[in-house]
PDB file of C-alpha atoms and ligand atoms in Angstrom:
ATOM      1  CA  VAL A  11     244.862 130.378 -38.098  1.00  0.00           C
ATOM      2  CA  GLY A  12     241.138 129.540 -38.387  1.00  0.00           C
ATOM      3  CA  VAL A  13     241.891 126.322 -39.727  1.00  0.00           C
ATOM      4  CA  SER A  14     244.325 125.296 -37.165  1.00  0.00           C
ATOM      5  CA  ARG A  15     242.014 126.424 -34.395  1.00  0.00           C
ATOM      6  CA  ASP A  16     239.328 124.308 -35.907  1.00  0.00           C
ATOM      7  CA  ARG A  17     241.668 121.402 -35.953  1.00  0.00           C
ATOM      8  CA  ALA A  18     242.668 121.818 -32.370  1.00  0.00           C
ATOM      9  CA  ARG A  19     238.936 122.021 -31.359  1.00  0.00           C
ATOM     10  CA  ARG A  20     238.401 118.680 -33.193  1.00  0.00           C
ATOM     11  CA  VAL A  21     241.423 117.058 -31.561  1.00  0.00           C
ATOM     12  CA  GLY A  22     240.377 118.267 -28.179  1.00  0.00           C
ATOM     13  CA  LEU A  23     236.739 117.073 -28.702  1.00  0.00           C
ATOM     14  CA  ARG A  24     238.112 113.659 -29.832  1.00  0.00           C
ATOM     15  CA  GLY A  25     240.380 113.330 -26.796  1.00  0.00           C
ATOM     16  CA  ALA A  26     237.479 114.215 -24.408  1.00  0.00           C
ATOM     17  CA  VAL A  27     235.207 111.541 -26.146  1.00  0.00           C
ATOM     18  CA  ALA A  28     237.978 109.056 -25.885  1.00  0.00           C
ATOM     19  CA  LEU A  29     238.613 109.778 -22.112  1.00  0.00           C
ATOM     20  CA  SER A  30     234.924 109.666 -21.057  1.00  0.00           C
ATOM     21  CA  GLY A  31     234.600 106.404 -23.044  1.00  0.00           C
ATOM     22  CA  VAL A  32     237.571 105.023 -20.926  1.00  0.00           C
ATOM     23  CA  ALA A  33     236.005 106.250 -17.642  1.00  0.00           C
ATOM     24  CA  LEU A  34     232.559 104.676 -18.590  1.00  0.00           C
ATOM     25  CA  THR A  35     234.171 101.374 -19.422  1.00  0.00           C
ATOM     26  CA  LEU A  36     236.142 101.487 -16.174  1.00  0.00           C
ATOM     27  CA  LEU A  37     232.806 102.211 -14.262  1.00  0.00           C
ATOM     28  CA  ALA A  38     230.807  99.695 -16.086  1.00  0.00           C
ATOM     29  CA  GLY A  39     233.374  97.012 -15.264  1.00  0.00           C
ATOM     30  CA  CYS A  40     233.062  97.716 -11.502  1.00  0.00           C
ATOM     31  CA  SER A  41     231.113  95.557  -9.125  1.00  0.00           C
ATOM     32  CA  ALA A  42     228.163  97.176  -7.169  1.00  0.00           C
ATOM     33  CA  ASP A  43     230.421  97.145  -4.035  1.00  0.00           C
ATOM     34  CA  THR A  44     233.200  99.020  -5.903  1.00  0.00           C
ATOM     35  CA  THR A  45     230.674 101.541  -7.313  1.00  0.00           C
ATOM     36  CA  ALA A  46     229.247 102.128  -3.881  1.00  0.00           C
ATOM     37  CA  GLN A  47     232.770 102.720  -2.415  1.00  0.00           C
ATOM     38  CA  LEU A  48     233.575 105.092  -5.286  1.00  0.00           C
ATOM     39  CA  LYS A  49     230.431 107.113  -4.235  1.00  0.00           C
ATOM     40  CA  ARG A  50     231.900 107.157  -0.512  1.00  0.00           C
ATOM     41  CA  VAL A  51     235.204 108.273  -2.124  1.00  0.00           C
ATOM     42  CA  GLY A  52     236.978 105.227  -0.663  1.00  0.00           C
ATOM     43  CA  LEU A  53     235.563 105.127   2.745  1.00  0.00           C
ATOM     44  CA  PRO A  54     234.267 101.675   4.102  1.00  0.00           C
ATOM     45  CA  VAL A  55     230.644 101.534   5.047  1.00  0.00           C
ATOM     46  CA  ALA A  56     230.092 103.566   8.177  1.00  0.00           C
ATOM     47  CA  GLY A  57     229.836 101.514  11.408  1.00  0.00           C
ATOM     48  CA  THR A  58     228.630 104.238  13.843  1.00  0.00           C
ATOM     49  CA  VAL A  59     225.767 106.741  14.323  1.00  0.00           C
ATOM     50  CA  GLN A  60     228.461 109.543  14.368  1.00  0.00           C
ATOM     51  CA  ALA A  61     230.426 108.503  11.403  1.00  0.00           C
ATOM     52  CA  SER A  62     227.982 110.068   8.722  1.00  0.00           C
ATOM     53  CA  SER A  63     228.977 113.447   9.744  1.00  0.00           C
ATOM     54  CA  ILE A  64     232.689 112.825   8.916  1.00  0.00           C
ATOM     55  CA  GLY A  65     231.535 110.832   5.828  1.00  0.00           C
ATOM     56  CA  ASP A  66     229.645 113.864   4.466  1.00  0.00           C
ATOM     57  CA  LEU A  67     232.590 116.250   5.350  1.00  0.00           C
ATOM     58  CA  TRP A  68     234.904 113.983   3.453  1.00  0.00           C
ATOM     59  CA  ILE A  69     232.680 113.637   0.270  1.00  0.00           C
ATOM     60  CA  GLY A  70     231.690 117.263   0.322  1.00  0.00           C
ATOM     61  CA  THR A  71     235.596 118.248   0.546  1.00  0.00           C
ATOM     62  CA  TRP A  72     236.253 116.112  -2.625  1.00  0.00           C
ATOM     63  CA  ILE A  73     233.299 117.704  -4.452  1.00  0.00           C
ATOM     64  CA  ALA A  74     234.656 121.207  -3.643  1.00  0.00           C
ATOM     65  CA  ALA A  75     238.267 120.258  -4.529  1.00  0.00           C
ATOM     66  CA  GLY A  76     236.817 118.766  -7.771  1.00  0.00           C
ATOM     67  CA  VAL A  77     234.849 121.753  -8.757  1.00  0.00           C
ATOM     68  CA  ILE A  78     237.885 124.069  -8.074  1.00  0.00           C
ATOM     69  CA  GLY A  79     240.393 121.652  -9.828  1.00  0.00           C
ATOM     70  CA  ILE A  80     238.286 121.321 -12.907  1.00  0.00           C
ATOM     71  CA  SER A  81     237.645 125.102 -13.157  1.00  0.00           C
ATOM     72  CA  VAL A  82     241.310 125.806 -12.857  1.00  0.00           C
ATOM     73  CA  TRP A  83     242.248 123.292 -15.506  1.00  0.00           C
ATOM     74  CA  ALA A  84     239.581 124.428 -17.763  1.00  0.00           C
ATOM     75  CA  LEU A  85     240.708 128.047 -17.497  1.00  0.00           C
ATOM     76  CA  ILE A  86     244.350 126.985 -18.065  1.00  0.00           C
ATOM     77  CA  GLY A  87     243.184 125.083 -21.137  1.00  0.00           C
ATOM     78  CA  TRP A  88     241.021 127.802 -22.515  1.00  0.00           C
ATOM     79  CA  VAL A  89     243.827 130.431 -22.069  1.00  0.00           C
ATOM     80  CA  ALA A  90     246.432 128.136 -23.656  1.00  0.00           C
ATOM     81  CA  LEU A  91     244.193 127.546 -26.707  1.00  0.00           C
ATOM     82  CA  ARG A  92     242.581 130.924 -27.081  1.00  0.00           C
ATOM     83  CA  TYR A  93     245.734 133.048 -26.805  1.00  0.00           C
ATOM     84  CA  ARG A  94     248.387 130.767 -28.557  1.00  0.00           C
ATOM     85  CA  SER A  95     250.432 132.456 -30.911  1.00  0.00           C
ATOM     86  CA  ASN A  96     253.255 131.860 -33.242  1.00  0.00           C
ATOM     87  CA  ASN A  97     255.055 135.232 -32.850  1.00  0.00           C
ATOM     88  CA  ASN A  98     257.492 135.759 -30.151  1.00  0.00           C
ATOM     89  CA  ASP A  99     256.595 139.347 -29.151  1.00  0.00           C
ATOM     90  CA  MET A 100     256.358 139.875 -25.547  1.00  0.00           C
ATOM     91  CA  PRO A 101     252.621 139.440 -24.534  1.00  0.00           C
ATOM     92  CA  LYS A 102     250.684 142.087 -22.708  1.00  0.00           C
ATOM     93  CA  GLN A 103     251.872 141.989 -18.996  1.00  0.00           C
ATOM     94  CA  ASN A 104     249.262 142.119 -16.297  1.00  0.00           C
ATOM     95  CA  ARG A 105     251.384 142.737 -13.090  1.00  0.00           C
ATOM     96  CA  TYR A 106     250.222 145.204 -10.426  1.00  0.00           C
ATOM     97  CA  ASN A 107     246.648 144.347 -11.549  1.00  0.00           C
ATOM     98  CA  LEU A 108     245.046 145.156  -8.098  1.00  0.00           C
ATOM     99  CA  PRO A 109     241.634 143.520  -8.548  1.00  0.00           C
ATOM    100  CA  MET A 110     243.324 140.329  -9.785  1.00  0.00           C
ATOM    101  CA  GLU A 111     245.927 140.296  -6.874  1.00  0.00           C
ATOM    102  CA  ILE A 112     243.107 140.830  -4.389  1.00  0.00           C
ATOM    103  CA  PHE A 113     241.036 138.135  -5.952  1.00  0.00           C
ATOM    104  CA  TYR A 114     243.921 135.367  -5.681  1.00  0.00           C
ATOM    105  CA  THR A 115     244.715 136.475  -2.260  1.00  0.00           C
ATOM    106  CA  VAL A 116     241.153 136.357  -0.887  1.00  0.00           C
ATOM    107  CA  ALA A 117     239.977 133.225  -2.889  1.00  0.00           C
ATOM    108  CA  PRO A 118     242.087 130.662  -0.980  1.00  0.00           C
ATOM    109  CA  PHE A 119     240.988 132.152   2.309  1.00  0.00           C
ATOM    110  CA  VAL A 120     237.385 131.644   1.364  1.00  0.00           C
ATOM    111  CA  VAL A 121     238.111 128.080   0.517  1.00  0.00           C
ATOM    112  CA  ILE A 122     239.858 127.580   3.736  1.00  0.00           C
ATOM    113  CA  GLY A 123     237.012 129.374   5.593  1.00  0.00           C
ATOM    114  CA  VAL A 124     234.350 127.185   4.057  1.00  0.00           C
ATOM    115  CA  LEU A 125     236.199 123.910   4.667  1.00  0.00           C
ATOM    116  CA  PHE A 126     236.951 125.117   8.166  1.00  0.00           C
ATOM    117  CA  TYR A 127     233.220 125.880   8.991  1.00  0.00           C
ATOM    118  CA  TYR A 128     232.098 122.446   7.791  1.00  0.00           C
ATOM    119  CA  THR A 129     234.968 120.802   9.747  1.00  0.00           C
ATOM    120  CA  VAL A 130     233.986 122.522  12.970  1.00  0.00           C
ATOM    121  CA  LEU A 131     230.305 121.388  12.299  1.00  0.00           C
ATOM    122  CA  ALA A 132     231.390 117.751  11.915  1.00  0.00           C
ATOM    123  CA  GLN A 133     233.756 117.971  15.014  1.00  0.00           C
ATOM    124  CA  ASN A 134     230.901 119.113  17.174  1.00  0.00           C
ATOM    125  CA  VAL A 135     228.887 116.088  16.274  1.00  0.00           C
ATOM    126  CA  VAL A 136     231.694 113.728  16.814  1.00  0.00           C
ATOM    127  CA  GLN A 137     232.811 115.313  20.064  1.00  0.00           C
ATOM    128  CA  LYS A 138     229.384 115.720  21.680  1.00  0.00           C
ATOM    129  CA  ASN A 139     230.159 112.919  23.995  1.00  0.00           C
ATOM    130  CA  PRO A 140     226.723 111.919  24.929  1.00  0.00           C
ATOM    131  CA  THR A 141     226.219 109.980  28.339  1.00  0.00           C
ATOM    132  CA  PRO A 142     227.492 106.546  27.439  1.00  0.00           C
ATOM    133  CA  ASP A 143     225.819 103.208  28.113  1.00  0.00           C
ATOM    134  CA  LEU A 144     229.124 101.637  28.731  1.00  0.00           C
ATOM    135  CA  THR A 145     232.819 102.540  29.147  1.00  0.00           C
ATOM    136  CA  VAL A 146     235.847 100.572  27.859  1.00  0.00           C
ATOM    137  CA  ASP A 147     239.289 101.443  29.209  1.00  0.00           C
ATOM    138  CA  VAL A 148     241.488 100.981  26.217  1.00  0.00           C
ATOM    139  CA  VAL A 149     245.187 100.436  26.928  1.00  0.00           C
ATOM    140  CA  GLY A 150     247.678 100.732  23.921  1.00  0.00           C
ATOM    141  CA  GLN A 151     250.952  99.112  24.911  1.00  0.00           C
ATOM    142  CA  LYS A 152     254.042  97.918  23.057  1.00  0.00           C
ATOM    143  CA  TRP A 153     252.623  95.956  21.014  1.00  0.00           C
ATOM    144  CA  ALA A 154     249.107  94.981  21.693  1.00  0.00           C
ATOM    145  CA  TRP A 155     245.840  96.376  22.862  1.00  0.00           C
ATOM    146  CA  THR A 156     244.072  95.658  26.340  1.00  0.00           C
ATOM    147  CA  PHE A 157     240.411  96.261  26.672  1.00  0.00           C
ATOM    148  CA  ASN A 158     238.867  96.667  30.116  1.00  0.00           C
ATOM    149  CA  TYR A 159     235.173  96.281  30.426  1.00  0.00           C
ATOM    150  CA  GLU A 160     233.340  97.743  33.472  1.00  0.00           C
ATOM    151  CA  SER A 161     230.896  95.484  35.212  1.00  0.00           C
ATOM    152  CA  ALA A 162     228.543  98.404  35.789  1.00  0.00           C
ATOM    153  CA  ALA A 163     227.049  97.951  32.272  1.00  0.00           C
ATOM    154  CA  VAL A 164     226.574  94.248  32.666  1.00  0.00           C
ATOM    155  CA  PRO A 165     225.633  93.655  36.356  1.00  0.00           C
ATOM    156  CA  SER A 166     225.151  89.865  35.751  1.00  0.00           C
ATOM    157  CA  VAL A 167     228.877  89.405  35.209  1.00  0.00           C
ATOM    158  CA  GLY A 168     229.530  90.948  38.559  1.00  0.00           C
ATOM    159  CA  THR A 169     233.020  92.044  37.970  1.00  0.00           C
ATOM    160  CA  ASP A 170     235.333  94.242  35.767  1.00  0.00           C
ATOM    161  CA  VAL A 171     236.936  92.001  33.081  1.00  0.00           C
ATOM    162  CA  TRP A 172     239.765  92.401  30.431  1.00  0.00           C
ATOM    163  CA  GLU A 173     241.213  90.858  27.515  1.00  0.00           C
ATOM    164  CA  THR A 174     244.396  91.550  25.621  1.00  0.00           C
ATOM    165  CA  GLY A 175     246.710  90.225  22.870  1.00  0.00           C
ATOM    166  CA  THR A 176     250.403  89.835  21.994  1.00  0.00           C
ATOM    167  CA  ILE A 177     252.334  90.454  18.991  1.00  0.00           C
ATOM    168  CA  ASN A 178     251.481  86.922  17.722  1.00  0.00           C
ATOM    169  CA  GLN A 179     247.824  86.862  18.603  1.00  0.00           C
ATOM    170  CA  TRP A 180     245.711  89.944  18.023  1.00  0.00           C
ATOM    171  CA  SER A 181     243.409  91.475  20.594  1.00  0.00           C
ATOM    172  CA  THR A 182     239.523  91.430  20.237  1.00  0.00           C
ATOM    173  CA  LEU A 183     237.145  94.074  21.456  1.00  0.00           C
ATOM    174  CA  TYR A 184     233.503  93.280  21.937  1.00  0.00           C
ATOM    175  CA  LEU A 185     230.814  95.867  21.838  1.00  0.00           C
ATOM    176  CA  PRO A 186     226.974  95.644  22.039  1.00  0.00           C
ATOM    177  CA  VAL A 187     225.250  97.059  19.006  1.00  0.00           C
ATOM    178  CA  ASN A 188     223.298 100.241  19.322  1.00  0.00           C
ATOM    179  CA  LYS A 189     224.784 101.148  22.697  1.00  0.00           C
ATOM    180  CA  THR A 190     226.771 104.321  23.170  1.00  0.00           C
ATOM    181  CA  VAL A 191     230.336 103.399  24.247  1.00  0.00           C
ATOM    182  CA  ARG A 192     233.035 105.790  25.654  1.00  0.00           C
ATOM    183  CA  PHE A 193     236.542 104.876  25.207  1.00  0.00           C
ATOM    184  CA  ASN A 194     238.988 106.015  27.776  1.00  0.00           C
ATOM    185  CA  LEU A 195     242.555 105.957  25.968  1.00  0.00           C
ATOM    186  CA  SER A 196     245.689 105.400  28.033  1.00  0.00           C
ATOM    187  CA  SER A 197     249.236 104.024  27.410  1.00  0.00           C
ATOM    188  CA  PRO A 198     252.026 102.885  29.924  1.00  0.00           C
ATOM    189  CA  ASP A 199     254.743 103.427  27.489  1.00  0.00           C
ATOM    190  CA  VAL A 200     254.774 105.418  24.155  1.00  0.00           C
ATOM    191  CA  ASN A 201     252.224 107.230  21.836  1.00  0.00           C
ATOM    192  CA  HIS A 202     249.958 104.994  20.116  1.00  0.00           C
ATOM    193  CA  SER A 203     246.669 105.793  18.113  1.00  0.00           C
ATOM    194  CA  PHE A 204     243.318 103.932  18.446  1.00  0.00           C
ATOM    195  CA  TRP A 205     241.838 103.408  15.004  1.00  0.00           C
ATOM    196  CA  VAL A 206     238.809 101.479  13.728  1.00  0.00           C
ATOM    197  CA  PRO A 207     238.453 102.487  10.252  1.00  0.00           C
ATOM    198  CA  VAL A 208     234.646 101.952  10.021  1.00  0.00           C
ATOM    199  CA  PHE A 209     234.218 104.513  12.947  1.00  0.00           C
ATOM    200  CA  TYR A 210     235.850 107.048  10.517  1.00  0.00           C
ATOM    201  CA  GLU A 211     237.671 108.569  13.549  1.00  0.00           C
ATOM    202  CA  LYS A 212     240.652 107.867  15.485  1.00  0.00           C
ATOM    203  CA  MET A 213     242.495 109.291  18.519  1.00  0.00           C
ATOM    204  CA  ASP A 214     246.074 109.322  19.813  1.00  0.00           C
ATOM    205  CA  VAL A 215     246.735 107.305  22.973  1.00  0.00           C
ATOM    206  CA  ILE A 216     249.353 109.252  24.836  1.00  0.00           C
ATOM    207  CA  PRO A 217     251.067 108.449  28.172  1.00  0.00           C
ATOM    208  CA  GLY A 218     249.816 110.648  30.970  1.00  0.00           C
ATOM    209  CA  ARG A 219     246.950 112.167  29.048  1.00  0.00           C
ATOM    210  CA  ASP A 220     243.120 111.412  29.367  1.00  0.00           C
ATOM    211  CA  ASN A 221     241.917 111.008  25.857  1.00  0.00           C
ATOM    212  CA  HIS A 222     238.435 109.774  25.230  1.00  0.00           C
ATOM    213  CA  PHE A 223     235.831 109.634  22.597  1.00  0.00           C
ATOM    214  CA  THR A 224     232.257 108.261  22.350  1.00  0.00           C
ATOM    215  CA  VAL A 225     230.523 106.432  19.518  1.00  0.00           C
ATOM    216  CA  THR A 226     227.356 104.377  18.934  1.00  0.00           C
ATOM    217  CA  PRO A 227     228.275 101.333  16.794  1.00  0.00           C
ATOM    218  CA  ASN A 228     225.122 100.691  14.839  1.00  0.00           C
ATOM    219  CA  ARG A 229     226.063  97.742  12.491  1.00  0.00           C
ATOM    220  CA  GLU A 230     226.793  94.199  13.747  1.00  0.00           C
ATOM    221  CA  GLY A 231     229.950  92.437  12.266  1.00  0.00           C
ATOM    222  CA  VAL A 232     233.647  91.897  12.696  1.00  0.00           C
ATOM    223  CA  PHE A 233     235.824  94.989  11.788  1.00  0.00           C
ATOM    224  CA  ARG A 234     239.509  95.595  11.691  1.00  0.00           C
ATOM    225  CA  GLY A 235     241.266  97.941  14.148  1.00  0.00           C
ATOM    226  CA  LYS A 236     244.768  99.085  14.313  1.00  0.00           C
ATOM    227  CA  CYS A 237     247.535 101.458  15.839  1.00  0.00           C
ATOM    228  CA  ALA A 238     247.835 104.310  13.530  1.00  0.00           C
ATOM    229  CA  GLU A 239     250.938 105.951  15.242  1.00  0.00           C
ATOM    230  CA  LEU A 240     254.454 104.560  14.452  1.00  0.00           C
ATOM    231  CA  CYS A 241     255.199 103.263  17.988  1.00  0.00           C
ATOM    232  CA  GLY A 242     258.210 100.999  17.520  1.00  0.00           C
ATOM    233  CA  THR A 243     259.591  97.806  16.075  1.00  0.00           C
ATOM    234  CA  TYR A 244     256.306  95.726  16.263  1.00  0.00           C
ATOM    235  CA  HIS A 245     253.955  98.609  15.497  1.00  0.00           C
ATOM    236  CA  SER A 246     252.545  96.683  12.502  1.00  0.00           C
ATOM    237  CA  SER A 247     251.521  93.906  14.992  1.00  0.00           C
ATOM    238  CA  MET A 248     249.215  96.154  16.971  1.00  0.00           C
ATOM    239  CA  LEU A 249     246.103  94.986  15.197  1.00  0.00           C
ATOM    240  CA  PHE A 250     242.786  94.104  16.753  1.00  0.00           C
ATOM    241  CA  GLU A 251     239.186  93.030  15.868  1.00  0.00           C
ATOM    242  CA  VAL A 252     236.119  94.690  16.836  1.00  0.00           C
ATOM    243  CA  HIS A 253     233.159  92.405  17.146  1.00  0.00           C
ATOM    244  CA  VAL A 254     229.911  94.457  17.268  1.00  0.00           C
ATOM    245  CA  VAL A 255     227.372  91.845  18.576  1.00  0.00           C
ATOM    246  CA  SER A 256     223.874  91.702  20.115  1.00  0.00           C
ATOM    247  CA  GLU A 257     223.638  92.482  23.874  1.00  0.00           C
ATOM    248  CA  ALA A 258     223.181  88.916  24.657  1.00  0.00           C
ATOM    249  CA  ASP A 259     226.375  87.988  22.821  1.00  0.00           C
ATOM    250  CA  TYR A 260     228.257  90.787  24.447  1.00  0.00           C
ATOM    251  CA  GLU A 261     227.212  89.530  27.897  1.00  0.00           C
ATOM    252  CA  ALA A 262     228.179  85.995  27.086  1.00  0.00           C
ATOM    253  CA  HIS A 263     231.596  87.132  25.940  1.00  0.00           C
ATOM    254  CA  LEU A 264     232.207  89.070  29.263  1.00  0.00           C
ATOM    255  CA  LYS A 265     231.223  86.038  31.290  1.00  0.00           C
ATOM    256  CA  THR A 266     233.726  83.958  29.272  1.00  0.00           C
ATOM    257  CA  LEU A 267     236.378  86.415  30.370  1.00  0.00           C
ATOM    258  CA  ALA A 268     235.359  86.356  33.904  1.00  0.00           C
ATOM    259  CA  ASP A 269     235.423  82.438  33.818  1.00  0.00           C
ATOM    260  CA  ARG A 270     239.007  82.630  32.415  1.00  0.00           C
ATOM    261  CA  GLY A 271     239.993  84.635  35.576  1.00  0.00           C
ATOM    262  CA  GLN A 272     240.538  87.791  33.541  1.00  0.00           C
ATOM    263  CA  THR A 273     238.892  90.100  36.213  1.00  0.00           C
ATOM    264  CA  GLY A 274     239.840  93.317  37.630  1.00  0.00           C
ATOM    265  CA  LYS A 275     241.656  95.892  35.570  1.00  0.00           C
ATOM    266  CA  ALA A 276     244.753  95.561  33.457  1.00  0.00           C
ATOM    267  CA  LEU A 277     245.915  99.131  32.918  1.00  0.00           C
ATOM    268  CA  GLY A 278     249.622  98.335  32.370  1.00  0.00           C
ATOM    269  CA  ALA A 279     251.058  95.908  29.881  1.00  0.00           C
ATOM    270  CA  ALA A 280     249.535  92.685  31.437  1.00  0.00           C
ATOM    271  CA  ILE A 281     251.075  90.079  29.243  1.00  0.00           C
ATOM    272  CA  PRO A 282     254.751  89.398  29.092  1.00  0.00           C
ATOM    273  CA  ASN A 283     255.909  90.246  25.613  1.00  0.00           C
ATOM    274  CA  PRO A 284     257.248  87.001  23.995  1.00  0.00           C
ATOM    275  CA  VAL A 285     259.959  88.764  21.935  1.00  0.00           C
ATOM    276  CA  GLY A 286     263.116  88.913  23.954  1.00  0.00           C
ATOM    277  CA  ASP A 287     262.877  91.364  26.726  1.00  0.00           C
ATOM    278  CA  VAL A 288     261.001  94.058  24.899  1.00  0.00           C
ATOM    279  CA  GLY A 289     257.829  95.401  26.278  1.00  0.00           C
ATOM    280  CA  THR A 290     256.996  95.893  29.997  1.00  0.00           C
ATOM    281  CA  THR A 291     255.739  93.455  32.450  1.00  0.00           C
ATOM    282  CA  ASP A 292     254.379  95.145  35.427  1.00  0.00           C
ATOM    283  CA  LYS A 293     251.728  92.684  36.225  1.00  0.00           C
ATOM    284  CA  PRO A 294     252.150  89.020  35.246  1.00  0.00           C
ATOM    285  CA  ALA A 295     249.101  87.373  34.264  1.00  0.00           C
ATOM    286  CA  PRO A 296     248.025  84.089  32.681  1.00  0.00           C
ATOM    287  CA  ALA A 297     248.252  84.070  29.013  1.00  0.00           C
ATOM    288  CA  PRO A 298     244.960  84.522  27.288  1.00  0.00           C
ATOM    289  CA  ALA A 299     243.366  81.357  25.533  1.00  0.00           C
ATOM    290  CA  LEU A 300     243.626  81.736  21.884  1.00  0.00           C
ATOM    291  CA  GLN A 301     240.439  83.265  20.481  1.00  0.00           C
ATOM    292  CA  GLY A 302     239.929  82.674  16.772  1.00  0.00           C
ATOM    293  CA  GLY A 303     242.781  82.053  14.434  1.00  0.00           C
ATOM    294  CA  THR A 304     246.286  83.279  14.830  1.00  0.00           C
ATOM    295  CA  ARG A 305     247.267  85.861  12.475  1.00  0.00           C
TER     296      ARG A 305
HETATM  297 CU1   CU B  12     251.110 101.446  18.651  1.00  0.00          CU
END
């Protein structure tokens, strides 16, 4: 018995060394970007002030899950090796062991309780809704996004302006960097979901319901956005681009929209949908000029 136990230990040790060798080789082969992304457990680089609270929750949850998972596997492995036996006698039974049963009933509640506590903390940061510097009315419609910018934030433009897309031309959303923006979400047709991955948060867009959230984009760049709620045939076309730009560029973009005559508010589906008679057309408007490439 002693010899085979020794052997099992040696085989286990060799396996562990081989596995960590493979893991190290994989890590060493990664670019700096990939390694950084591994450290964020798959999240993109955060694009808002508020995102870090969600990022910390995400990483903390994985660490907690890792600690618990590894402990459980280690215990299973230890029991399997330590108490393995060649005889077929019924092993000692531990049913109705009260301390044990209390432990495995209470332990999951402790885990859930800790996760719940930190989720509430993160949620409080994300839903603080500070007074915004500007407001964008976001309309999710089958199957594009319309963004309405209020003139109040940029008096030099002098009017509210909007922009939209079609299933063949994705929409763009412009935001000034380091300004707090409130998104008011509405839909004239079915449920959609407004998602910009670098914000780390998304929110459903539900007809007849006043959903909103507030973020402060703090990184200039062009980011992807999409509908995250299966909303119909061309759901996959509900993509948009978020341009987080300087204040001057933001103002210039709004002026361009005003010059194109895209003034006032477009709160329904403003553009006829080019695919058959799908979509709604409650307010015909000039088709938007192409911005950037087509998809
Ligand atoms: Cu959608």
